[in-house]
Amino acid sequence: MTARFPLVTALLAAVLAGCASQPPGQDAALFDRVGALERQVAALSEQMKEALAFARQDNLRVDGREAFVVRLSGDGALYPLNAAEPAGADIERLDDLVRHLADVGPTYHLEVQGHADNIGPDDYNYALAKARAEAVVRYLHERKGIPLSRMSVISYGAGEAGRDAKGNGRIVIRVLVPK
């Protein structure tokens, strides 16, 4: 472990060099403190690795190119009025998506967009579209093991519904890969 943390190793060597002048009872306390510092440095190293992974995902989300798009239909059989959970053919499309992700490779990001029809208040439609997108993310994470850091949710509400209220209750999943 000390080879991975040269600063901790140097600090430990300096502290141990001073141990000769310390009373015998303080050696154990000193080793405990140094051990605690090494554990803290190891924990910080893991946090840095996680932060870098999140930063890479953010860059991919911003700068990635679209590999392909999956649309979960909004017909009445798949997304009944006010329903958020995917079912039936939507589940099959999500399972197909997961199979296709193996072809994309290990570096991808899923942008899950929720849409609603234009019936009802804007706030409600926004919340419904977001709930639909979050339900898809939850399914992909809990049932298919896709890390949450590889997915983001965007709710458009009824923003793209236009005059046609029917057929807009849908989910669009953009698969982004590095350029």
Short mmCIF file of C-alpha atoms in Angstrom, two decimals, residues 12-123:
data_model
loop_
_atom_site.label_atom_id
_atom_site.label_comp_id
_atom_site.label_asym_id
_atom_site.label_seq_id
_atom_site.Cartn_x
_atom_site.Cartn_y
_atom_site.Cartn_z
CA LEU A 12 5.80 7.38 7.97
CA ALA A 13 9.60 7.12 7.61
CA ALA A 14 10.07 10.56 9.19
CA VAL A 15 7.74 9.74 12.06
CA LEU A 16 9.37 6.38 12.68
CA ALA A 17 12.81 8.00 12.68
CA GLY A 18 11.61 10.17 15.53
CA CYS A 19 10.29 7.16 17.45
CA ALA A 20 13.68 6.44 18.97
CA SER A 21 13.31 9.54 21.13
CA GLN A 22 9.69 8.79 22.07
CA PRO A 23 8.74 6.96 25.25
CA PRO A 24 7.88 3.27 24.53
CA GLY A 25 4.11 3.63 25.11
CA GLN A 26 3.67 6.18 22.33
CA ASP A 27 4.82 3.86 19.51
CA ALA A 28 1.48 2.04 19.27
CA ALA A 29 -0.46 5.31 19.27
CA LEU A 30 1.80 6.68 16.55
CA PHE A 31 1.33 3.59 14.38
CA ASP A 32 -2.43 3.85 14.88
CA ARG A 33 -2.41 7.48 13.75
CA VAL A 34 -0.30 6.68 10.69
CA GLY A 35 -2.58 3.75 9.84
CA ALA A 36 -5.61 6.02 10.13
CA LEU A 37 -3.96 8.55 7.81
CA GLU A 38 -3.19 5.84 5.25
CA ARG A 39 -6.84 4.71 5.32
CA GLN A 40 -7.96 8.31 4.81
CA VAL A 41 -5.61 8.72 1.85
CA ALA A 42 -6.89 5.45 0.35
CA ALA A 43 -10.50 6.62 0.77
CA LEU A 44 -9.67 9.95 -0.87
CA SER A 45 -8.02 8.12 -3.74
CA GLU A 46 -11.22 6.10 -4.32
CA GLN A 47 -13.30 9.30 -4.19
CA MET A 48 -11.02 10.87 -6.79
CA LYS A 49 -11.46 7.85 -9.08
CA GLU A 50 -15.25 8.11 -8.75
CA ALA A 51 -15.16 11.86 -9.40
CA LEU A 52 -13.10 11.31 -12.55
CA ALA A 53 -15.54 8.67 -13.77
CA PHE A 54 -18.45 11.08 -13.26
CA ALA A 55 -16.54 13.83 -15.07
CA ARG A 56 -15.93 11.50 -18.02
CA GLN A 57 -19.66 10.72 -18.16
CA ASP A 58 -20.50 14.43 -18.09
CA ASN A 59 -18.08 15.07 -20.95
CA LEU A 60 -19.62 12.21 -22.91
CA ARG A 61 -23.10 13.60 -22.27
CA VAL A 62 -22.04 17.04 -23.50
CA ASP A 63 -19.60 16.15 -26.29
CA GLY A 64 -20.74 12.68 -27.34
CA ARG A 65 -22.19 11.75 -30.70
CA GLU A 66 -25.47 9.92 -31.05
CA ALA A 67 -24.89 6.23 -31.81
CA PHE A 68 -28.59 5.35 -32.04
CA VAL A 69 -31.99 6.22 -30.61
CA VAL A 70 -34.66 4.00 -29.04
CA ARG A 71 -38.25 5.24 -28.88
CA LEU A 72 -40.77 3.79 -26.49
CA SER A 73 -44.12 4.36 -28.12
CA GLY A 74 -46.80 6.45 -26.57
CA ASP A 75 -49.81 4.58 -27.87
CA GLY A 76 -52.59 3.87 -25.41
CA ALA A 77 -51.59 0.25 -24.90
CA LEU A 78 -48.08 1.18 -23.72
CA TYR A 79 -48.52 4.46 -21.86
CA PRO A 80 -52.09 4.82 -20.75
CA LEU A 81 -53.20 8.28 -19.69
CA ASN A 82 -51.30 9.33 -16.52
CA ALA A 83 -49.21 6.12 -16.41
CA ALA A 84 -45.46 6.23 -15.86
CA GLU A 85 -44.21 2.63 -15.63
CA PRO A 86 -43.05 0.86 -18.81
CA ALA A 87 -44.71 -2.44 -19.66
CA GLY A 88 -45.19 -4.96 -22.46
CA ALA A 89 -43.48 -3.95 -25.69
CA ASP A 90 -41.57 -1.17 -23.90
CA ILE A 91 -39.84 -3.75 -21.70
CA GLU A 92 -38.90 -5.74 -24.81
CA ARG A 93 -37.44 -2.60 -26.41
CA LEU A 94 -35.46 -1.84 -23.24
CA ASP A 95 -34.11 -5.39 -23.19
CA ASP A 96 -33.10 -5.01 -26.86
CA LEU A 97 -31.38 -1.74 -25.97
CA VAL A 98 -29.30 -3.47 -23.30
CA ARG A 99 -28.27 -6.17 -25.79
CA HIS A 100 -27.22 -3.49 -28.31
CA LEU A 101 -25.15 -1.68 -25.68
CA ALA A 102 -22.73 -4.61 -25.72
CA ASP A 103 -21.98 -3.74 -29.36
CA VAL A 104 -21.40 -0.07 -28.50
CA GLY A 105 -18.60 -0.86 -26.07
CA PRO A 106 -17.90 0.17 -22.48
CA THR A 107 -18.08 3.94 -23.05
CA TYR A 108 -21.62 5.20 -23.53
CA HIS A 109 -24.18 7.46 -21.90
CA LEU A 110 -27.96 7.13 -22.06
CA GLU A 111 -29.97 10.34 -22.26
CA VAL A 112 -33.53 9.34 -21.29
CA GLN A 113 -36.05 11.93 -22.44
CA GLY A 114 -39.60 11.96 -21.09
CA HIS A 115 -42.52 13.44 -23.05
CA ALA A 116 -46.20 13.90 -22.20
CA ASP A 117 -49.29 14.95 -24.13
CA ASN A 118 -50.68 18.46 -23.84
CA ILE A 119 -53.76 17.52 -21.83
CA GLY A 120 -53.68 19.11 -18.38
CA PRO A 121 -51.47 21.68 -16.69
CA ASP A 122 -47.86 22.14 -17.78
CA ASP A 123 -46.49 21.35 -14.30
#
